Short mmCIF file of C-alpha atoms and ligand atoms in Angstrom, two decimals:
data_model
loop_
_atom_site.label_atom_id
_atom_site.label_comp_id
_atom_site.label_asym_id
_atom_site.label_seq_id
_atom_site.Cartn_x
_atom_site.Cartn_y
_atom_site.Cartn_z
CA UNK A 299 113.46 119.68 90.77
CA UNK A 300 114.31 116.93 93.20
CA UNK A 301 112.61 116.72 96.55
CA UNK A 302 115.09 116.29 99.37
CA UNK A 303 115.44 112.93 101.07
CA UNK A 304 113.95 111.14 98.12
CA UNK A 305 114.96 107.47 98.28
CA UNK A 306 115.97 106.52 94.79
CA UNK A 307 114.00 103.33 94.37
CA UNK A 308 110.61 104.75 95.17
CA UNK A 309 108.32 105.24 92.25
CA UNK A 310 106.15 107.47 94.36
CA UNK A 311 109.11 109.74 94.66
CA UNK A 312 109.53 109.84 90.90
CA UNK A 313 105.89 110.81 90.47
CA UNK A 314 106.35 113.66 92.89
CA UNK A 315 109.45 114.69 91.02
CA UNK A 316 107.73 114.47 87.67
CA UNK A 317 104.80 116.45 89.00
CA UNK A 318 107.09 119.13 90.38
CA UNK A 319 108.97 119.02 87.13
CA UNK A 320 105.85 119.66 85.12
CA UNK A 321 104.88 122.58 87.29
CA UNK A 322 108.37 123.86 86.98
CA UNK A 323 108.26 123.59 83.21
CA UNK A 324 104.72 124.83 82.73
CA UNK A 325 105.78 128.42 82.40
CA UNK A 326 108.19 128.22 79.56
CA UNK A 327 109.63 131.65 79.93
CA UNK A 328 110.45 131.40 83.57
CA UNK A 329 113.73 133.00 84.37
CA UNK A 330 116.50 130.96 85.85
CA UNK A 331 119.17 132.25 88.11
CA UNK A 332 122.17 130.73 86.54
CA UNK A 333 124.87 132.06 84.40
CA UNK A 334 124.39 131.68 80.70
CA UNK A 335 126.85 131.65 77.94
CA UNK A 336 126.56 131.82 74.22
CA UNK A 337 129.35 130.74 71.94
CA UNK A 338 129.37 133.17 69.13
CA UNK A 339 129.87 131.96 65.61
CA UNK A 340 133.43 133.23 65.48
CA UNK A 341 134.27 131.00 68.39
CA UNK A 342 134.57 133.83 70.88
CA UNK A 343 132.64 133.53 74.08
CA UNK A 344 129.97 135.75 75.48
CA UNK A 345 128.57 135.52 78.93
CA UNK A 346 125.49 137.73 78.79
CA UNK A 347 123.65 139.03 81.78
CA UNK A 348 121.45 136.71 83.79
CA UNK A 349 118.88 135.27 83.79
CA UNK A 350 118.91 132.81 80.90
CA UNK A 351 116.17 131.34 78.82
CA UNK A 352 116.05 127.79 77.46
CA UNK A 353 117.04 127.71 73.80
CA UNK A 354 114.37 126.05 71.70
CA UNK A 355 115.73 126.52 68.19
CA UNK A 356 118.46 123.93 67.94
CA UNK A 357 120.11 122.07 65.08
CA UNK A 358 122.13 118.96 65.90
CA UNK A 359 124.28 117.54 63.13
CA UNK A 360 123.99 113.83 63.78
CA UNK A 361 127.31 112.25 62.84
CA UNK A 362 127.70 108.47 62.43
CA UNK A 363 128.88 106.08 65.18
CA UNK A 364 129.53 108.88 67.66
CA UNK A 365 126.88 108.24 70.37
CA UNK A 366 124.62 110.50 68.35
CA UNK A 367 121.56 108.24 68.66
CA UNK A 368 121.58 108.93 72.37
CA UNK A 369 121.66 112.65 71.61
CA UNK A 370 118.84 112.36 69.09
CA UNK A 371 116.73 110.86 71.87
CA UNK A 372 117.60 113.82 74.13
CA UNK A 373 116.55 116.23 71.37
CA UNK A 374 113.28 114.43 70.62
CA UNK A 375 112.31 114.33 74.29
CA UNK A 376 112.99 118.02 74.63
CA UNK A 377 110.90 118.70 71.52
CA UNK A 378 107.96 116.74 72.93
CA UNK A 379 108.20 118.32 76.33
CA UNK A 380 107.84 121.80 74.82
CA UNK A 381 105.67 120.86 71.80
CA UNK A 382 108.34 122.02 69.41
CA UNK A 383 108.23 121.38 65.69
CA UNK A 384 110.85 118.94 64.48
CA UNK A 385 112.19 118.98 60.92
CA UNK A 386 111.54 115.30 60.17
CA UNK A 387 112.48 113.31 57.07
CA UNK A 388 109.78 113.53 54.38
CA UNK A 389 107.43 110.66 53.48
CA UNK A 390 108.73 107.15 54.23
CA UNK A 391 112.36 108.25 54.71
CA UNK A 392 114.16 107.78 58.02
CA UNK A 393 117.08 110.16 57.25
CA UNK A 394 117.13 113.69 55.85
CA UNK A 395 118.38 112.54 52.46
CA UNK A 396 121.66 111.10 53.76
CA UNK A 397 124.14 110.44 52.13
CA UNK A 398 122.93 113.05 49.65
CA UNK A 399 123.95 116.60 50.47
CA UNK A 400 121.04 118.12 52.38
CA UNK A 401 118.30 120.05 50.57
CA UNK A 402 115.44 121.86 52.33
CA UNK A 403 112.75 119.82 50.59
CA UNK A 404 114.03 116.64 52.29
CA UNK A 405 112.10 117.93 55.31
CA UNK A 406 108.45 116.95 55.62
CA UNK A 407 106.06 119.87 54.96
CA UNK A 408 108.86 122.34 54.23
CA UNK A 409 106.64 124.12 51.69
CA UNK A 410 104.01 124.76 54.35
CA UNK A 411 106.12 125.30 57.47
CA UNK A 412 109.02 127.22 55.92
CA UNK A 413 111.63 128.53 58.34
CA UNK A 414 109.56 127.75 61.43
CA UNK A 415 111.03 124.47 62.59
CA UNK A 416 112.57 124.42 66.07
CA UNK A 417 114.57 121.22 66.15
CA UNK A 418 116.51 119.36 63.48
CA UNK A 419 118.53 116.27 64.39
CA UNK A 420 118.06 113.34 62.00
CA UNK A 421 120.99 112.15 59.89
CA UNK A 422 121.90 114.53 57.09
CA UNK A 423 124.99 115.61 55.19
CA UNK A 424 125.55 119.18 56.25
CA UNK A 425 124.88 121.96 53.77
CA UNK A 426 124.56 125.29 55.61
CA UNK A 427 122.67 127.30 52.99
CA UNK A 428 119.90 124.69 52.73
CA UNK A 429 119.72 124.06 56.47
CA UNK A 430 119.27 127.82 56.96
CA UNK A 431 116.16 127.73 54.78
CA UNK A 432 114.59 125.39 57.33
CA UNK A 433 115.93 126.72 60.62
CA UNK A 434 115.43 130.19 62.09
CA UNK A 435 118.29 132.68 62.02
CA UNK A 436 118.84 132.41 65.79
CA UNK A 437 119.23 128.64 65.73
CA UNK A 438 121.93 127.08 67.87
CA UNK A 439 124.09 124.62 65.90
CA UNK A 440 126.03 121.79 67.49
CA UNK A 441 127.47 118.38 66.72
CA UNK A 442 129.54 115.58 68.24
CA UNK A 443 132.85 113.95 67.28
CA UNK A 444 134.45 110.69 68.35
CA UNK A 445 138.03 109.51 68.32
CA UNK A 446 138.53 108.19 64.74
CA UNK A 447 140.32 105.11 66.09
CA UNK A 448 137.39 103.65 67.99
CA UNK A 449 135.01 105.12 65.43
CA UNK A 450 136.55 103.15 62.58
CA UNK A 451 136.36 99.89 64.49
CA UNK A 452 132.72 100.57 65.31
CA UNK A 453 131.95 101.55 61.74
CA UNK A 454 133.66 98.39 60.46
CA UNK A 455 131.51 96.11 62.59
CA UNK A 456 128.27 97.98 61.99
CA UNK A 457 128.67 98.31 58.22
CA UNK A 458 130.49 95.00 57.64
CA UNK A 459 127.82 93.72 55.23
CA UNK A 460 127.05 96.96 53.40
CA UNK A 461 130.34 98.75 52.78
CA UNK A 462 132.36 97.15 49.94
CA UNK A 463 135.77 97.91 51.48
CA UNK A 464 134.71 96.18 54.70
CA UNK A 465 132.99 93.28 52.99
CA UNK A 466 136.09 92.47 50.93
CA UNK A 467 138.47 92.35 53.90
CA UNK A 468 138.64 89.64 56.56
CA UNK A 469 138.70 91.87 59.62
CA UNK A 470 139.43 95.42 60.63
CA UNK A 471 143.19 94.88 61.11
CA UNK A 472 143.53 93.29 57.69
CA UNK A 473 141.62 96.20 56.17
CA UNK A 474 143.92 98.75 57.79
CA UNK A 475 147.09 96.89 56.81
CA UNK A 476 146.42 97.79 53.18
CA UNK A 477 143.18 99.76 52.82
CA UNK A 478 143.75 100.59 49.14
CA UNK A 479 143.49 96.90 48.34
CA UNK A 480 139.82 97.03 49.41
CA UNK A 481 138.86 100.67 48.97
CA UNK A 482 138.16 101.03 45.27
CA UNK A 483 137.41 104.38 43.62
CA UNK A 484 134.37 102.97 41.79
CA UNK A 485 132.76 102.15 45.17
CA UNK A 486 133.48 105.56 46.68
CA UNK A 487 129.81 106.41 47.26
CA UNK A 488 129.27 103.19 49.21
CA UNK A 489 132.60 103.43 51.02
CA UNK A 490 131.98 106.67 52.89
CA UNK A 491 131.95 104.82 56.23
CA UNK A 492 135.39 103.38 55.48
CA UNK A 493 137.35 106.66 55.53
CA UNK A 494 136.93 110.10 57.15
CA UNK A 495 133.22 109.63 57.75
CA UNK A 496 132.91 112.67 60.04
CA UNK A 497 134.53 114.90 57.42
CA UNK A 498 131.91 113.61 54.97
CA UNK A 499 129.01 114.21 57.38
CA UNK A 500 130.08 117.84 57.80
CA UNK A 501 129.69 118.16 54.04
CA UNK A 502 133.30 117.85 52.89
CA UNK A 503 135.13 115.47 50.57
CA UNK A 504 136.30 112.50 52.63
CA UNK A 505 138.87 111.60 49.95
CA UNK A 506 140.34 115.08 49.73
CA UNK A 507 144.10 115.46 49.79
CA UNK A 508 145.34 116.27 53.24
CA UNK A 509 147.08 119.59 52.97
CA UNK A 510 147.49 122.06 55.77
CA UNK A 511 145.84 125.03 54.13
CA UNK A 512 142.76 123.07 53.14
CA UNK A 513 142.37 121.47 56.57
CA UNK A 514 142.73 124.84 58.31
CA UNK A 515 140.10 126.37 56.02
CA UNK A 516 137.63 123.57 56.76
CA UNK A 517 138.19 123.75 60.52
CA UNK A 518 137.60 127.48 60.40
CA UNK A 519 134.41 127.05 58.41
CA UNK A 520 133.10 124.47 60.88
CA UNK A 521 133.84 126.89 63.72
CA UNK A 522 131.81 129.52 61.92
CA UNK A 523 128.87 127.22 61.22
CA UNK A 524 128.69 125.54 64.63
CA UNK A 525 128.43 127.07 68.08
CA UNK A 526 129.55 123.94 69.89
CA UNK A 527 131.24 120.63 69.10
CA UNK A 528 130.89 117.89 71.72
CA UNK A 529 133.20 114.92 72.24
CA UNK A 530 131.82 111.37 72.55
CA UNK A 531 134.68 110.20 74.79
CA UNK A 532 133.51 112.78 77.34
CA UNK A 533 129.82 112.24 76.90
CA UNK A 534 128.70 113.19 80.40
CA UNK A 535 130.89 116.29 80.36
CA UNK A 536 129.40 117.06 76.95
CA UNK A 537 125.86 116.81 78.33
CA UNK A 538 126.70 119.21 81.13
CA UNK A 539 128.26 121.71 78.74
CA UNK A 540 125.26 121.42 76.43
CA UNK A 541 122.86 121.95 79.31
CA UNK A 542 124.68 125.15 80.28
CA UNK A 543 124.97 126.53 76.79
CA UNK A 544 121.31 125.84 75.97
CA UNK A 545 120.10 126.81 79.43
CA UNK A 546 118.28 123.49 79.75
CA UNK A 547 117.48 121.57 82.92
CA UNK A 548 119.45 118.59 84.17
CA UNK A 549 116.58 116.20 83.37
CA UNK A 550 116.63 117.38 79.75
CA UNK A 551 120.08 115.89 79.28
CA UNK A 552 119.71 112.70 81.35
CA UNK A 553 119.99 109.78 78.98
CA UNK A 554 120.17 106.01 78.72
CA UNK A 555 122.87 105.01 76.30
CA UNK A 556 121.19 103.98 73.05
CA UNK A 557 122.37 101.95 70.07
CA UNK A 558 125.41 100.56 71.90
CA UNK A 559 126.95 97.19 71.06
CA UNK A 560 127.55 94.13 73.19
CA UNK A 561 131.23 93.89 74.09
CA UNK A 562 131.73 90.58 72.24
CA UNK A 563 131.20 92.26 68.87
CA UNK A 564 134.00 94.76 69.47
CA UNK A 565 137.15 93.82 67.50
CA UNK A 566 140.60 94.40 68.99
CA UNK A 567 142.74 96.82 67.02
CA UNK A 568 146.47 96.16 66.97
CA UNK A 569 148.81 99.01 67.87
CA UNK A 570 149.82 99.25 64.21
CA UNK A 571 146.17 99.53 63.17
CA UNK A 572 145.60 102.36 65.60
CA UNK A 573 148.53 104.28 64.13
CA UNK A 574 147.35 103.53 60.61
CA UNK A 575 143.93 105.01 61.28
CA UNK A 576 145.55 108.34 62.14
CA UNK A 577 147.06 108.34 58.65
CA UNK A 578 144.24 106.69 56.67
CA UNK A 579 141.66 108.99 58.28
CA UNK A 580 143.99 111.94 58.76
CA UNK A 581 141.28 114.50 57.97
CA UNK A 582 139.06 113.12 60.74
CA UNK A 583 142.05 112.78 63.04
CA UNK A 584 142.87 116.48 62.73
CA UNK A 585 139.21 117.40 63.07
CA UNK A 586 139.00 115.42 66.27
CA UNK A 587 142.22 116.76 67.81
CA UNK A 588 141.23 120.33 67.02
CA UNK A 589 137.77 120.15 68.55
CA UNK A 590 138.84 118.03 71.50
CA UNK A 591 141.12 120.93 72.40
CA UNK A 592 138.49 123.59 71.95
CA UNK A 593 135.98 121.48 73.92
CA UNK A 594 138.23 121.50 76.99
CA UNK A 595 139.17 125.12 76.51
CA UNK A 596 135.47 126.05 76.43
CA UNK A 597 134.85 124.11 79.64
CA UNK A 598 137.72 125.85 81.39
CA UNK A 599 136.59 129.27 80.21
CA UNK A 600 132.96 128.74 81.22
CA UNK A 601 131.86 126.17 83.79
CA UNK A 602 135.32 125.35 85.09
CA UNK A 603 136.61 121.87 85.87
CA UNK A 604 135.50 121.86 89.48
CA UNK A 605 131.88 122.68 88.79
CA UNK A 606 131.93 120.33 85.83
CA UNK A 607 132.93 117.41 88.02
CA UNK A 608 130.20 118.20 90.51
CA UNK A 609 127.54 118.41 87.82
CA UNK A 610 128.73 115.25 86.10
CA UNK A 611 128.24 113.48 89.43
CA UNK A 612 124.70 114.86 89.69
CA UNK A 613 123.96 113.68 86.20
CA UNK A 614 125.20 110.16 86.96
CA UNK A 615 123.18 109.99 90.17
CA UNK A 616 120.02 111.09 88.45
CA UNK A 617 120.66 108.68 85.58
CA UNK A 618 121.08 105.81 88.02
CA UNK A 619 117.88 106.80 89.80
CA UNK A 620 115.93 106.82 86.55
CA UNK A 621 117.42 103.50 85.46
CA UNK A 622 116.29 101.94 88.72
CA UNK A 623 112.86 103.41 88.24
CA UNK A 624 112.41 102.47 84.59
CA UNK A 625 114.31 99.27 83.87
CA UNK A 626 113.73 95.73 84.98
CA UNK A 627 117.36 94.75 84.37
CA UNK A 628 118.86 98.13 85.28
CA UNK A 629 121.13 97.98 82.27
CA UNK A 630 121.05 97.48 78.51
CA UNK A 631 120.42 93.89 77.39
CA UNK A 632 121.27 91.90 74.24
CA UNK A 633 118.81 91.98 71.35
CA UNK A 634 117.42 88.48 72.03
CA UNK A 635 116.55 89.46 75.58
CA UNK A 636 114.44 92.48 74.64
CA UNK A 637 110.90 91.44 75.51
CA UNK A 638 108.92 94.18 73.82
CA UNK A 639 109.90 93.79 70.18
CA UNK A 640 108.51 97.24 69.41
CA UNK A 641 111.46 98.63 71.38
CA UNK A 642 114.07 96.54 69.53
CA UNK A 643 116.74 98.80 68.00
CA UNK A 644 117.62 98.43 64.33
CA UNK A 645 120.28 95.72 63.93
CA UNK A 646 123.13 95.94 61.44
CA UNK A 647 126.20 94.05 60.28
CA UNK A 648 128.00 91.94 62.85
CA UNK A 649 126.98 94.16 65.76
CA UNK A 650 124.59 93.04 68.49
CA UNK A 651 122.79 96.30 69.27
CA UNK A 652 121.57 96.44 72.85
CA UNK A 653 118.20 97.61 74.08
CA UNK A 654 116.16 97.83 77.28
CA UNK A 655 113.34 96.15 79.16
CA UNK A 656 110.99 98.39 81.09
CA UNK A 657 109.59 97.42 84.46
CA UNK A 658 106.12 95.98 84.31
CA UNK A 659 104.71 97.86 87.30
CA UNK A 660 105.04 101.44 86.10
CA UNK A 661 102.15 103.84 86.42
CA UNK A 662 101.03 105.60 83.23
CA UNK A 663 102.94 108.80 83.66
CA UNK A 664 106.21 107.12 84.65
CA UNK A 665 105.76 104.64 81.82
CA UNK A 666 105.53 107.49 79.32
CA UNK A 667 108.75 109.05 80.53
CA UNK A 668 110.54 105.71 80.59
CA UNK A 669 109.31 104.71 77.13
CA UNK A 670 110.79 107.89 75.70
CA UNK A 671 114.13 107.29 77.37
CA UNK A 672 114.55 103.87 75.73
CA UNK A 673 112.86 104.50 72.39
CA UNK A 674 115.23 103.69 69.50
CA UNK A 675 115.85 106.26 66.81
CA UNK A 676 113.70 104.83 64.00
CA UNK A 677 110.72 104.19 66.24
CA UNK A 678 110.94 107.66 67.79
CA UNK A 679 111.26 109.32 64.37
CA UNK A 680 108.20 107.43 63.11
CA UNK A 681 106.26 108.22 66.23
CA UNK A 682 106.94 111.96 66.09
CA UNK A 683 106.11 111.95 62.41
CA UNK A 684 102.71 110.42 63.14
CA UNK A 685 102.07 113.06 65.83
CA UNK A 686 103.20 116.03 63.74
CA UNK A 687 101.74 114.89 60.43
CA UNK A 688 98.64 112.93 61.41
CA UNK A 689 97.15 112.91 57.91
CA UNK A 690 100.25 111.51 56.21
CA UNK A 691 100.92 107.84 55.64
CA UNK A 692 102.83 106.38 58.59
CA UNK A 693 106.52 105.66 58.36
CA UNK A 694 107.82 102.13 58.88
CA UNK A 695 108.80 101.18 62.46
CA UNK A 696 105.70 102.96 63.75
CA UNK A 697 104.84 102.76 67.42
CA UNK A 698 101.62 103.87 68.96
CA UNK A 699 102.06 105.54 72.30
CA UNK A 700 99.94 107.75 74.46
CA UNK A 701 100.76 111.44 74.16
CA UNK A 702 103.54 112.65 76.41
CA UNK A 703 101.40 115.13 78.29
CA UNK A 704 97.64 115.33 78.21
CA UNK A 705 97.85 119.06 78.00
CA UNK A 706 100.35 120.29 75.46
CA UNK A 707 102.02 123.61 75.98
CA UNK A 708 101.92 126.30 73.34
CA UNK A 709 104.82 126.64 70.95
CA UNK A 710 106.89 129.40 72.46
CA UNK A 711 107.72 132.34 70.23
CA UNK A 712 111.21 132.15 68.73
CA UNK A 713 113.95 132.91 71.23
C1 NAG B 227 141.57 115.39 74.46
O1 NAG B 227 141.78 116.39 75.41
C2 NAG B 227 142.07 115.93 76.72
C3 NAG B 227 142.16 117.14 77.64
O2 NAG B 227 143.07 118.03 77.18
C4 NAG B 227 143.37 115.13 76.68
O3 NAG B 227 143.63 114.63 77.96
C5 NAG B 227 143.24 114.01 75.68
O4 NAG B 227 144.48 113.33 75.57
C6 NAG B 227 142.84 114.54 74.32
N1 NAG B 227 142.62 113.43 73.39
C7 NAG B 227 143.41 113.22 72.34
C8 NAG B 227 143.11 112.04 71.50
O5 NAG B 227 144.31 113.97 72.05
C1 NAG B 228 96.58 104.09 82.05
O1 NAG B 228 96.52 103.90 80.65
C2 NAG B 228 95.65 102.91 80.22
C3 NAG B 228 95.83 102.67 78.74
O2 NAG B 228 96.14 103.85 78.05
C4 NAG B 228 94.21 103.31 80.60
O3 NAG B 228 93.32 102.32 80.18
C5 NAG B 228 94.14 103.50 82.10
O4 NAG B 228 92.86 103.99 82.46
C6 NAG B 228 95.20 104.48 82.57
N1 NAG B 228 95.23 104.52 84.01
C7 NAG B 228 95.16 105.65 84.70
C8 NAG B 228 95.21 105.52 86.15
O5 NAG B 228 95.10 106.74 84.15
C1 NAG B 229 101.57 121.75 69.22
O1 NAG B 229 102.29 122.10 68.05
C2 NAG B 229 101.58 121.97 66.84
C3 NAG B 229 102.50 122.36 65.71
O2 NAG B 229 103.59 121.54 65.68
C4 NAG B 229 100.35 122.86 66.87
O3 NAG B 229 99.62 122.67 65.68
C5 NAG B 229 99.51 122.52 68.05
O4 NAG B 229 98.43 123.40 68.12
C6 NAG B 229 100.31 122.61 69.34
N1 NAG B 229 99.48 122.17 70.42
C7 NAG B 229 99.21 122.94 71.45
C8 NAG B 229 98.27 122.40 72.44
O5 NAG B 229 99.72 124.03 71.59
#
């Protein structure tokens, strides 16, 4: 998609690229000469014959504090690019019923649209039988996990004011020194972020007793329900693997990191605290270790480490190019420095959530692309809701933006 000799700073060059990109994408069913792999539900790998076709029925289980807001943005942009139908939260809601266990009617217009949604990626607590009522049988399921150690610190800061166990303790190290002092059974519904949050998001009991048989059974069930589990610590590698598995283009998985914190709101965990998290959140710890292993095994069995490294470099180059094109500061900035308040991300707890400033001199088409790249989760959800359900009352955090493409493509038949 990139024209050779394109100097990165030139907007003209981006327009050419975008134009070529649109031509390239205009025929949805174009064949691509690259190897394609499908991870079958049992975890075994299939590498079917070439060529491959971009997967358009995709369910992403959005876990908490795992870089999943960045992935939601990737999913929404893909949906807009191909005019796909997104299973959005009903009415004024911004999540699909979370923390309630998911039910199909949490999706807007489920009665009318039935099993014909293409993309589902807003926060929900996983419940396979109800998700299957909304998503087609050939849907690709994936999710992302993060190391429970850094996850707990992030969760502590973000939910400091809302989670009783966090509110009652002075700081994260004090909390971990004796969690039971702050984690009271009567608050268990509000304390989900304080222990095994990923286990909870996948639909399981985050206070369950850690016994080997139970943990093995859950891991096996997750392997059956999900085709791919990505790892936040290897986000770029994850994007490359995702691109291959879904047969998407590089630009589909280029991202600007969203919903990140400024470094000064990150608390330092003591060595003892780090060890304690492995015990306190032992269910999540085992979940993470298991899928970190299978993530790397999948890479070795499919793309290979050498090709992975090459493609990760491409991704970073393209990301840098787009950041130079789109952003006036060329990096994320603190909340008080975000000029366009409509693009301010939701702020929570003691965290200073960063955002972006777009360049002032962008032409309309570039502006549209750049706006999508930096659009925070709530604003993007509200925006898509307004586009897909024009006669419904708008959600809060609404943004009005020009349509992504003047001419929308047809919804492709299910793949
Ligand atoms: C995840 O897997 C990689 C590659 O095998 C390994 O280097 C890393 O230590 C693993 N992470 C943890 C927390 O075990
Ligand atoms: C760019 O968009 C603005 C506002 O939507 C519109 O008024 C203007 O005519 C557009 N410019 C071009 C060159 O299309
Ligand atoms: C885009 O998708 C919607 C359904 O989500 C459909 O009603 C509409 O006709 C599509 N637009 C085009 C131009 O295909």
